[in-house]
Amino acid sequence: RKERIDAKIAQSEAKITGYGAVKYALSQLQTAFGKLNDASDFSSIQPSNTQTAAFGVTASTTAEAGSYSIEVLQTALSQRTASSNFSDRATPLNGGTAFSLNLTVGGVSQDPIAVTTATPAGMVSAINGAKLGVTAQLINTGSGYNVVLTGETGAAQSFSMSSDDGTGTAVAGVDFATSLQTATDASFKVNGLTVSRSTNTVSDVIDGVTLDLYAKTTGTARLDLNRDTASIKSNINGLVTAYNDFEETLKILGDRSSEVADFGGVLAGESLLQSVRTQVRAMITNNSSTPGTTLKAARDVGLSLDRYGKLSLDETKLDAALQNN
C-alpha cells in the first residue's frame, strides 16, 4: 500500500514538473509573439539627416523609403513681450486694489484676467492661472523686476495685453510695451518647395514623417529614409526558435518512450498537450483577424510548418514581403 501511495505521489510530482515545463515554453512563446504584435514592431524605416543640429526626424509605420532635401529658413517663434519695470515683486499696483488685464490673441479678445493680488507677482499668478495661451514669468534684472509674457508659436498667435483699473483706465505704471521677440511661422523647403507652419513640430508634409525644427540649416540638408528590416527578421526568427522549442517540449512530455530525465513522458496521454498545441499552432496557421489585401497570414511572409510540426522561415519570401509592404 505504501509503495502505491509513493508511486502516486511521484507521478503527481512529475506531472507538476511537466506542467511547469509547458508554462515555461508558453512564456517563451509569449515573449516572442510580443515582439510582433503591433504595427510599430514592423516600422522598418530608419531616418538619417546630415544636419541633426538643425532638425530631428521621426518615421512612423506609414513612412516610405526615399530621399529629400531639407532647408530650414526660419523656425517658428512665439511673441515675447516685457512689462514696465517694478522695484520689487511685491510692489503695490493700483493702490493695492484688484484690477483686470485684457488680452487679445490673434485679434480675438479673451476673457478678462482678474488680478486679485495687486502686485507684479500677483499678475504673474493670475495670467498663468487663466491658461489663455500666454504665460508669464517674473524676471529679476538686477535693477528691478519685469513681467515677461510669452505666447504660442506662429504669426497667428501674436497678442497684446493692457490693464484696466476698473474704470476703463490703464493701471498707472503697468504696461506691456517692450517687444522682445516677434511671433513668426516656421519656414522651410522640402525638395525645393517652400512650406510654412505655425509650429516647429511638423507631421503633415512628408507622409509618416515628423520633422522637429531646431535651427536654420547651413544650406541644404539631406534626409534619407532607408528601409532596415534586420530587426524584424531577427524577431521573426526568434518566434521560429521559440515555437520549435515549445513543440519539442510537448513531444518530450507526451512521449512515453522518451529518455529525457524528469520530463520524458510525464504528461503522456494528457489531453492538455494536444489542446495547447492546437491553439498555439492556430496562431501560426490561421488567417489574421485584420488581413491585408495580399498578406493574410504568416504563410504569406514565409512561415510554414512541415509534416512533423516544425516551423521554418523562408527568408527570401520574407524579404520580398518586407520590401513590398
Coordinates of C-alpha atoms in Angstrom, one line a residue:
R1 CA 0.0 0.0 0.0
K2 CA 2.8 2.4 0.9
E3 CA 4.5 1.7 -2.4
R4 CA 1.3 2.5 -4.3
I5 CA 1.0 5.8 -2.4
D6 CA 4.6 6.7 -3.0
A7 CA 4.2 5.9 -6.7
K8 CA 1.1 8.2 -7.0
I9 CA 3.0 11.0 -5.2
A10 CA 5.9 10.6 -7.5
Q11 CA 3.6 10.6 -10.5
S12 CA 1.8 13.7 -9.3
E13 CA 5.1 15.5 -8.7
A14 CA 6.3 14.5 -12.2
K15 CA 3.1 15.9 -13.7
I16 CA 3.5 19.2 -11.8
T17 CA 7.0 19.4 -13.2
G18 CA 5.6 18.7 -16.7
Y19 CA 3.0 21.4 -16.3
G20 CA 5.8 23.8 -15.2
A21 CA 7.7 22.9 -18.4
V22 CA 4.6 23.7 -20.5
K23 CA 4.2 27.0 -18.7
Y24 CA 7.8 28.0 -19.3
A25 CA 7.6 27.1 -23.0
L26 CA 4.5 29.2 -23.4
S27 CA 6.1 32.1 -21.6
Q28 CA 8.9 32.0 -24.1
L29 CA 6.4 32.0 -26.9
Q30 CA 4.6 34.9 -25.4
T31 CA 7.8 36.9 -25.3
A32 CA 8.5 36.1 -28.9
F33 CA 5.0 36.9 -30.1
G34 CA 5.1 40.1 -28.0
K35 CA 7.8 41.5 -30.3
L36 CA 5.5 41.1 -33.3
N37 CA 2.1 42.1 -32.0
D38 CA 1.9 45.8 -33.1
A39 CA 2.3 47.8 -36.2
S40 CA 5.2 49.7 -34.7
D41 CA 7.1 46.4 -34.5
F42 CA 7.3 46.5 -38.3
S43 CA 8.4 50.0 -38.7
S44 CA 11.4 49.4 -40.8
I45 CA 12.2 52.9 -42.0
Q46 CA 15.3 54.3 -40.4
P47 CA 15.7 58.1 -40.9
S48 CA 19.0 59.9 -41.1
N49 CA 19.9 63.5 -41.9
T50 CA 23.1 65.4 -42.5
Q51 CA 22.3 68.3 -40.1
T52 CA 20.9 66.8 -36.9
A53 CA 21.6 70.1 -35.0
A54 CA 19.1 71.8 -37.3
F55 CA 16.2 69.4 -37.3
G56 CA 15.2 66.0 -36.0
V57 CA 13.3 63.2 -37.8
T58 CA 10.9 60.5 -36.6
A59 CA 9.4 58.0 -39.0
S60 CA 6.2 56.0 -38.3
T61 CA 5.0 52.7 -39.8
T62 CA 3.4 54.6 -42.8
A63 CA 6.6 56.2 -43.9
E64 CA 8.1 55.2 -47.3
A65 CA 11.7 54.9 -48.3
G66 CA 13.1 57.9 -50.1
S67 CA 15.5 60.9 -50.1
Y68 CA 14.6 64.5 -49.5
S69 CA 16.5 67.8 -49.4
I70 CA 15.5 69.9 -46.4
E71 CA 16.4 73.6 -45.9
V72 CA 15.2 75.3 -42.7
L73 CA 14.9 79.0 -43.3
Q74 CA 13.2 80.1 -40.1
T75 CA 11.9 78.3 -37.0
A76 CA 8.5 79.2 -35.6
L77 CA 8.8 81.8 -32.8
S78 CA 6.5 82.9 -30.1
Q79 CA 5.9 86.6 -29.2
R80 CA 7.7 87.7 -26.1
T81 CA 6.9 91.0 -24.5
A82 CA 8.1 92.6 -21.3
S83 CA 6.2 94.8 -18.9
S84 CA 7.4 98.1 -17.3
N85 CA 10.0 97.8 -14.5
F86 CA 8.9 97.3 -10.9
S87 CA 11.1 97.9 -7.9
D88 CA 10.0 94.8 -6.1
R89 CA 8.0 91.6 -6.8
A90 CA 5.5 92.8 -4.2
T91 CA 5.3 96.5 -5.3
P92 CA 1.6 97.6 -4.7
L93 CA -0.2 98.2 -8.0
N94 CA -3.4 100.2 -8.5
G95 CA -3.1 101.3 -4.9
G96 CA -3.3 97.7 -3.8
T97 CA -6.8 97.3 -5.3
A98 CA -7.7 94.4 -7.6
F99 CA -7.7 95.2 -11.3
S100 CA -8.0 93.3 -14.5
L101 CA -5.8 92.6 -17.6
N102 CA -7.2 92.5 -21.1
L103 CA -5.6 90.0 -23.5
T104 CA -6.1 89.8 -27.3
V105 CA -4.7 86.8 -29.2
G106 CA -4.7 86.8 -32.9
G107 CA -7.0 89.8 -32.9
V108 CA -9.6 88.0 -30.7
S109 CA -10.3 89.4 -27.2
Q110 CA -10.1 86.8 -24.4
D111 CA -11.9 86.8 -21.1
P112 CA -10.6 89.5 -18.7
I113 CA -7.9 88.2 -16.3
A114 CA -8.7 89.2 -12.7
V115 CA -5.7 90.2 -10.7
T116 CA -6.8 89.9 -7.1
T117 CA -3.3 90.3 -5.6
A118 CA -2.3 93.7 -7.0
T119 CA 1.4 93.1 -7.3
P120 CA 3.8 92.1 -10.1
A121 CA 3.9 88.6 -8.6
G122 CA 0.1 88.6 -8.4
M123 CA -0.1 89.5 -12.1
V124 CA 2.1 86.5 -13.0
S125 CA -0.1 84.1 -11.0
A126 CA -3.3 85.5 -12.5
I127 CA -2.0 85.3 -16.1
N128 CA -0.7 81.7 -15.7
G129 CA -3.9 80.6 -13.9
A130 CA -6.1 81.9 -16.7
K131 CA -4.5 79.5 -19.2
L132 CA -5.3 81.6 -22.2
G133 CA -2.3 80.7 -24.3
V134 CA 0.1 83.3 -22.9
T135 CA 2.4 82.5 -20.0
A136 CA 4.1 84.9 -17.6
Q137 CA 7.5 84.9 -15.8
L138 CA 8.8 87.4 -13.2
I139 CA 12.4 88.2 -14.1
N140 CA 14.8 89.9 -11.7
T141 CA 17.1 92.0 -13.9
G142 CA 19.2 93.3 -11.1
S143 CA 17.7 96.7 -11.4
G144 CA 14.2 95.7 -10.7
Y145 CA 11.6 93.2 -11.8
N146 CA 9.9 92.7 -15.2
V147 CA 7.0 90.5 -16.1
V148 CA 7.8 88.7 -19.4
L149 CA 4.9 87.4 -21.4
T150 CA 5.3 84.5 -23.9
G151 CA 2.7 83.4 -26.4
E152 CA 2.4 80.3 -28.5
T153 CA 4.4 79.9 -31.7
G154 CA 3.2 81.1 -35.0
A155 CA 2.3 84.5 -36.5
A156 CA -1.4 84.0 -35.8
Q157 CA -0.6 83.8 -32.1
S158 CA 0.6 87.4 -31.7
F159 CA -1.0 89.1 -28.8
S160 CA -1.5 92.4 -26.9
M161 CA -2.0 92.9 -23.2
S162 CA -3.4 96.0 -21.4
S163 CA -4.6 96.8 -17.9
D164 CA -7.9 98.2 -16.5
D165 CA -8.2 99.8 -13.1
G166 CA -11.9 99.1 -13.1
T167 CA -13.0 102.4 -14.7
G168 CA -11.6 101.7 -18.2
T169 CA -8.4 103.4 -17.4
A170 CA -5.0 101.7 -17.5
V171 CA -3.4 101.0 -14.2
A172 CA -0.6 103.5 -13.5
G173 CA 2.8 102.0 -14.1
V174 CA 1.5 98.8 -15.7
D175 CA 2.2 98.5 -19.4
F176 CA 3.4 95.7 -21.7
A177 CA 5.1 97.8 -24.4
T178 CA 8.6 96.3 -24.7
S179 CA 8.8 93.8 -27.6
L180 CA 11.5 91.2 -27.1
Q181 CA 10.5 88.8 -29.9
T182 CA 8.0 88.7 -32.7
A183 CA 5.7 85.7 -33.4
T184 CA 6.6 84.1 -36.7
D185 CA 5.8 81.0 -38.6
A186 CA 8.4 78.3 -39.4
S187 CA 9.6 78.5 -43.0
F188 CA 11.4 75.6 -44.7
K189 CA 11.9 74.0 -48.0
V190 CA 11.3 70.3 -48.9
N191 CA 12.8 69.3 -52.3
G192 CA 12.8 73.0 -53.2
L193 CA 9.2 73.7 -52.3
T194 CA 8.7 76.4 -49.6
V195 CA 6.5 75.3 -46.7
S196 CA 5.3 77.4 -43.7
R197 CA 3.8 76.1 -40.5
S198 CA 2.9 77.7 -37.1
T199 CA 4.8 75.1 -35.1
N200 CA 8.3 73.6 -35.2
T201 CA 6.8 70.1 -35.0
V202 CA 5.6 69.3 -38.5
S203 CA 4.0 65.9 -39.3
D204 CA 1.8 66.8 -42.3
V205 CA 4.4 67.4 -45.1
I206 CA 6.0 64.0 -45.7
D207 CA 3.8 61.0 -45.1
G208 CA 4.6 59.2 -42.0
V209 CA 7.4 61.6 -41.0
T210 CA 7.6 64.1 -38.2
L211 CA 10.1 66.9 -38.5
D212 CA 11.3 68.8 -35.4
L213 CA 12.8 72.1 -36.4
Y214 CA 15.6 73.4 -34.2
A215 CA 17.6 76.0 -36.1
K216 CA 18.4 77.2 -39.6
T217 CA 20.3 74.7 -41.8
T218 CA 23.6 75.5 -43.3
G219 CA 22.5 75.4 -46.9
T220 CA 20.5 72.3 -47.8
A221 CA 20.5 69.1 -45.6
R222 CA 19.8 65.6 -47.0
L223 CA 17.2 63.4 -45.4
D224 CA 17.3 59.7 -46.2
L225 CA 14.6 57.3 -45.2
N226 CA 16.1 53.8 -45.5
R227 CA 14.3 50.5 -45.1
D228 CA 16.1 48.4 -42.4
T229 CA 14.4 45.0 -41.9
A230 CA 17.2 43.4 -39.8
S231 CA 15.4 43.8 -36.5
I232 CA 12.1 42.5 -37.9
K233 CA 13.8 39.4 -39.4
S234 CA 15.5 38.8 -36.0
N235 CA 12.2 38.9 -34.2
I236 CA 10.6 36.5 -36.6
N237 CA 13.5 34.1 -36.4
G238 CA 13.1 34.4 -32.6
L239 CA 9.5 33.3 -32.9
V240 CA 10.6 30.3 -35.0
T241 CA 13.1 29.3 -32.4
A242 CA 10.6 29.7 -29.5
Y243 CA 7.9 27.8 -31.4
N244 CA 10.1 24.8 -32.2
D245 CA 11.4 24.7 -28.6
F246 CA 7.7 24.7 -27.5
E247 CA 6.9 21.9 -29.9
E248 CA 9.9 19.8 -28.8
T249 CA 8.9 20.3 -25.2
L250 CA 5.4 19.0 -25.8
K251 CA 6.8 16.0 -27.7
I252 CA 9.2 15.0 -24.9
L253 CA 6.4 15.4 -22.3
G254 CA 4.0 13.3 -24.2
D255 CA 6.4 10.5 -25.3
R256 CA 6.3 7.5 -23.0
S257 CA 9.5 6.2 -24.6
S258 CA 11.4 9.4 -24.1
E259 CA 14.6 9.0 -22.1
V260 CA 14.8 12.7 -21.1
A261 CA 15.3 12.7 -17.3
D262 CA 12.5 14.2 -15.1
F263 CA 10.4 15.3 -18.1
G264 CA 10.2 12.5 -20.6
G265 CA 6.7 11.1 -20.9
V266 CA 5.4 12.7 -17.6
L267 CA 2.3 14.0 -19.4
A268 CA 1.8 11.1 -21.8
G269 CA -1.9 10.7 -22.6
E270 CA -2.8 14.1 -21.2
S271 CA -5.4 15.9 -23.4
L272 CA -3.9 19.2 -22.3
L273 CA -0.9 18.8 -24.6
Q274 CA -2.9 18.4 -27.7
S275 CA -5.2 21.3 -26.7
V276 CA -2.4 23.7 -26.1
R277 CA -0.6 22.5 -29.3
T278 CA -3.7 23.1 -31.4
Q279 CA -4.3 26.6 -30.0
V280 CA -0.7 27.7 -30.5
R281 CA -0.5 26.2 -34.0
A282 CA -3.6 28.1 -35.0
M283 CA -1.8 31.4 -34.2
I284 CA 0.7 30.4 -36.9
T285 CA -1.6 28.9 -39.5
N286 CA -4.8 30.9 -39.2
N287 CA -5.6 34.0 -41.3
S288 CA -5.1 37.3 -39.5
S289 CA -8.2 38.9 -37.8
T290 CA -7.2 42.0 -39.7
P291 CA -5.9 40.6 -43.0
G292 CA -4.3 42.8 -45.7
T293 CA -5.0 42.6 -49.4
T294 CA -2.1 40.4 -50.3
L295 CA -0.8 39.4 -46.8
K296 CA -3.4 37.5 -44.9
A297 CA -1.5 35.0 -42.8
A298 CA 2.0 34.1 -41.5
R299 CA 2.4 31.8 -44.5
D300 CA 2.4 34.8 -46.8
V301 CA 5.6 36.1 -45.2
G302 CA 7.5 32.8 -45.3
L303 CA 6.4 31.0 -42.1
S304 CA 5.4 27.4 -42.6
L305 CA 5.0 24.1 -40.7
D306 CA 6.3 20.8 -42.1
R307 CA 4.7 17.4 -41.6
Y308 CA 6.5 16.9 -38.3
G309 CA 5.2 20.2 -36.9
K310 CA 8.5 22.1 -37.2
L311 CA 8.3 25.8 -38.0
S312 CA 10.6 27.2 -40.6
L313 CA 11.1 30.6 -42.3
D314 CA 11.7 31.3 -46.0
E315 CA 13.8 34.4 -45.7
T316 CA 13.6 35.1 -49.5
K317 CA 9.8 35.3 -49.2
L318 CA 10.0 37.4 -46.1
D319 CA 12.4 39.8 -47.7
A320 CA 10.0 40.3 -50.6
A321 CA 7.1 40.9 -48.3
L322 CA 9.0 43.4 -46.2
Q323 CA 10.2 45.3 -49.2
N324 CA 6.8 45.5 -50.9
N325 CA 4.6 46.1 -47.9

